[in-house]
């Protein structure tokens, strides 16, 4: 095996390991984005309306 082939093999191993370790982080980020979207909708639809009602009173 030449040096280039060894470097490519090592690079592939690192890429696979990195990809596997990043996947849970990507899932966590996606989950946090979904939760933030839900929180934003609650703020926009419920809390703002409650504040408007309080201001009118």
Short mmCIF file of N, CA and C in Angstrom, two decimals:
data_model
loop_
_atom_site.label_atom_id
_atom_site.label_comp_id
_atom_site.label_asym_id
_atom_site.label_seq_id
_atom_site.Cartn_x
_atom_site.Cartn_y
_atom_site.Cartn_z
N UNK A 1 0.84 -1.18 0.00
CA UNK A 1 0.00 0.00 0.00
C UNK A 1 0.89 1.24 0.00
N UNK A 2 0.52 2.18 -0.85
CA UNK A 2 1.30 3.42 -0.91
C UNK A 2 0.87 4.36 0.22
N UNK A 3 1.68 5.39 0.41
CA UNK A 3 1.35 6.38 1.43
C UNK A 3 0.01 7.04 1.18
N UNK A 4 -0.27 7.34 -0.08
CA UNK A 4 -1.54 7.97 -0.43
C UNK A 4 -2.71 7.06 -0.10
N UNK A 5 -2.58 5.77 -0.38
CA UNK A 5 -3.65 4.83 -0.07
C UNK A 5 -3.86 4.72 1.44
N UNK A 6 -2.77 4.71 2.18
CA UNK A 6 -2.88 4.67 3.65
C UNK A 6 -3.55 5.94 4.17
N UNK A 7 -3.17 7.07 3.65
CA UNK A 7 -3.78 8.33 4.08
C UNK A 7 -5.28 8.36 3.74
N UNK A 8 -5.63 7.86 2.57
CA UNK A 8 -7.04 7.81 2.20
C UNK A 8 -7.82 6.87 3.12
N UNK A 9 -7.23 5.74 3.45
CA UNK A 9 -7.89 4.79 4.35
C UNK A 9 -8.08 5.40 5.74
N UNK A 10 -7.06 6.07 6.24
CA UNK A 10 -7.15 6.72 7.55
C UNK A 10 -8.20 7.83 7.50
N UNK A 11 -8.21 8.59 6.43
CA UNK A 11 -9.18 9.67 6.26
C UNK A 11 -10.61 9.12 6.27
N UNK A 12 -10.83 8.02 5.57
CA UNK A 12 -12.16 7.39 5.54
C UNK A 12 -12.59 6.93 6.93
N UNK A 13 -11.66 6.36 7.67
CA UNK A 13 -11.97 5.90 9.03
C UNK A 13 -12.37 7.09 9.90
N UNK A 14 -11.60 8.17 9.83
CA UNK A 14 -11.92 9.37 10.62
C UNK A 14 -13.26 9.96 10.20
N UNK A 15 -13.53 10.00 8.90
CA UNK A 15 -14.80 10.54 8.41
C UNK A 15 -15.98 9.74 8.94
N UNK A 16 -15.87 8.43 8.91
CA UNK A 16 -16.96 7.57 9.41
C UNK A 16 -17.16 7.75 10.91
N UNK A 17 -16.06 7.82 11.65
CA UNK A 17 -16.16 7.99 13.09
C UNK A 17 -16.75 9.35 13.43
N UNK A 18 -16.30 10.38 12.76
CA UNK A 18 -16.81 11.72 13.00
C UNK A 18 -18.30 11.80 12.67
N UNK A 19 -18.67 11.23 11.55
CA UNK A 19 -20.07 11.26 11.14
C UNK A 19 -20.96 10.55 12.17
N UNK A 20 -20.50 9.42 12.67
CA UNK A 20 -21.26 8.67 13.67
C UNK A 20 -21.39 9.46 14.97
N UNK A 21 -20.34 10.17 15.34
CA UNK A 21 -20.39 10.92 16.59
C UNK A 21 -21.18 12.22 16.45
N UNK A 22 -21.28 12.75 15.26
CA UNK A 22 -22.03 13.99 15.05
C UNK A 22 -23.53 13.75 14.93
N UNK A 23 -23.93 12.56 14.56
CA UNK A 23 -25.35 12.28 14.33
C UNK A 23 -26.22 12.56 15.56
N UNK A 24 -25.84 12.12 16.77
CA UNK A 24 -26.68 12.45 17.93
C UNK A 24 -26.76 13.96 18.18
N UNK A 25 -25.69 14.67 17.89
CA UNK A 25 -25.69 16.13 18.07
C UNK A 25 -26.66 16.76 17.08
N UNK A 26 -26.64 16.30 15.84
CA UNK A 26 -27.57 16.81 14.83
C UNK A 26 -29.02 16.55 15.25
N UNK A 27 -29.28 15.37 15.80
CA UNK A 27 -30.64 15.04 16.25
C UNK A 27 -31.06 15.95 17.41
N UNK A 28 -30.14 16.20 18.33
CA UNK A 28 -30.44 17.09 19.45
C UNK A 28 -30.75 18.50 18.96
N UNK A 29 -30.00 18.98 18.01
CA UNK A 29 -30.23 20.32 17.46
C UNK A 29 -31.59 20.38 16.78
N UNK A 30 -31.93 19.36 16.02
CA UNK A 30 -33.23 19.32 15.35
C UNK A 30 -34.36 19.32 16.38
N UNK A 31 -34.18 18.58 17.45
CA UNK A 31 -35.19 18.52 18.51
C UNK A 31 -35.33 19.89 19.20
N UNK A 32 -34.21 20.55 19.44
CA UNK A 32 -34.25 21.87 20.08
C UNK A 32 -34.92 22.89 19.17
N UNK A 33 -34.68 22.81 17.86
CA UNK A 33 -35.33 23.72 16.92
C UNK A 33 -36.84 23.51 16.93
N UNK A 34 -37.26 22.26 16.94
CA UNK A 34 -38.69 21.96 16.97
C UNK A 34 -39.32 22.49 18.26
N UNK A 35 -38.65 22.30 19.37
CA UNK A 35 -39.15 22.78 20.66
C UNK A 35 -39.20 24.31 20.67
N UNK A 36 -38.20 24.96 20.12
CA UNK A 36 -38.19 26.42 20.06
C UNK A 36 -39.34 26.93 19.20
N UNK A 37 -39.62 26.24 18.11
CA UNK A 37 -40.74 26.62 17.25
C UNK A 37 -42.05 26.52 18.03
N UNK A 38 -42.19 25.46 18.81
CA UNK A 38 -43.40 25.26 19.61
C UNK A 38 -43.52 26.39 20.65
N UNK A 39 -42.44 26.73 21.30
CA UNK A 39 -42.45 27.80 22.30
C UNK A 39 -42.81 29.13 21.64
N UNK A 40 -42.24 29.39 20.48
CA UNK A 40 -42.55 30.63 19.77
C UNK A 40 -44.03 30.72 19.42
N UNK A 41 -44.61 29.61 18.99
CA UNK A 41 -46.04 29.60 18.66
C UNK A 41 -46.89 29.86 19.88
N UNK A 42 -46.51 29.28 21.01
CA UNK A 42 -47.24 29.53 22.26
C UNK A 42 -47.16 31.00 22.63
N UNK A 43 -45.98 31.57 22.52
CA UNK A 43 -45.82 32.99 22.85
C UNK A 43 -46.68 33.85 21.93
N UNK A 44 -46.63 33.57 20.64
CA UNK A 44 -47.36 34.38 19.68
C UNK A 44 -48.87 34.24 19.83
N UNK A 45 -49.34 33.02 20.05
CA UNK A 45 -50.78 32.77 20.02
C UNK A 45 -51.47 32.87 21.37
N UNK A 46 -50.79 32.59 22.43
CA UNK A 46 -51.44 32.58 23.74
C UNK A 46 -51.01 33.74 24.61
N UNK A 47 -49.74 33.89 24.80
CA UNK A 47 -49.25 34.90 25.74
C UNK A 47 -49.51 36.30 25.21
N UNK A 48 -49.30 36.54 23.94
CA UNK A 48 -49.56 37.88 23.40
C UNK A 48 -51.03 38.26 23.53
N UNK A 49 -51.90 37.29 23.28
CA UNK A 49 -53.34 37.57 23.41
C UNK A 49 -53.68 37.89 24.87
N UNK A 50 -53.09 37.16 25.81
CA UNK A 50 -53.32 37.43 27.22
C UNK A 50 -52.82 38.83 27.59
N UNK A 51 -51.68 39.23 27.06
CA UNK A 51 -51.14 40.56 27.34
C UNK A 51 -52.07 41.62 26.77
N UNK A 52 -52.59 41.40 25.57
CA UNK A 52 -53.52 42.36 24.97
C UNK A 52 -54.76 42.51 25.83
N UNK A 53 -55.27 41.39 26.34
CA UNK A 53 -56.44 41.45 27.21
C UNK A 53 -56.16 42.24 28.47
N UNK A 54 -54.97 42.06 29.03
CA UNK A 54 -54.60 42.81 30.23
C UNK A 54 -54.48 44.29 29.95
N UNK A 55 -53.98 44.64 28.79
CA UNK A 55 -53.81 46.05 28.44
C UNK A 55 -55.16 46.72 28.21
N UNK A 56 -56.10 45.99 27.71
CA UNK A 56 -57.43 46.53 27.44
C UNK A 56 -58.17 46.79 28.76
N UNK A 57 -57.95 45.92 29.72
CA UNK A 57 -58.66 46.01 31.00
C UNK A 57 -58.31 47.23 31.78
#
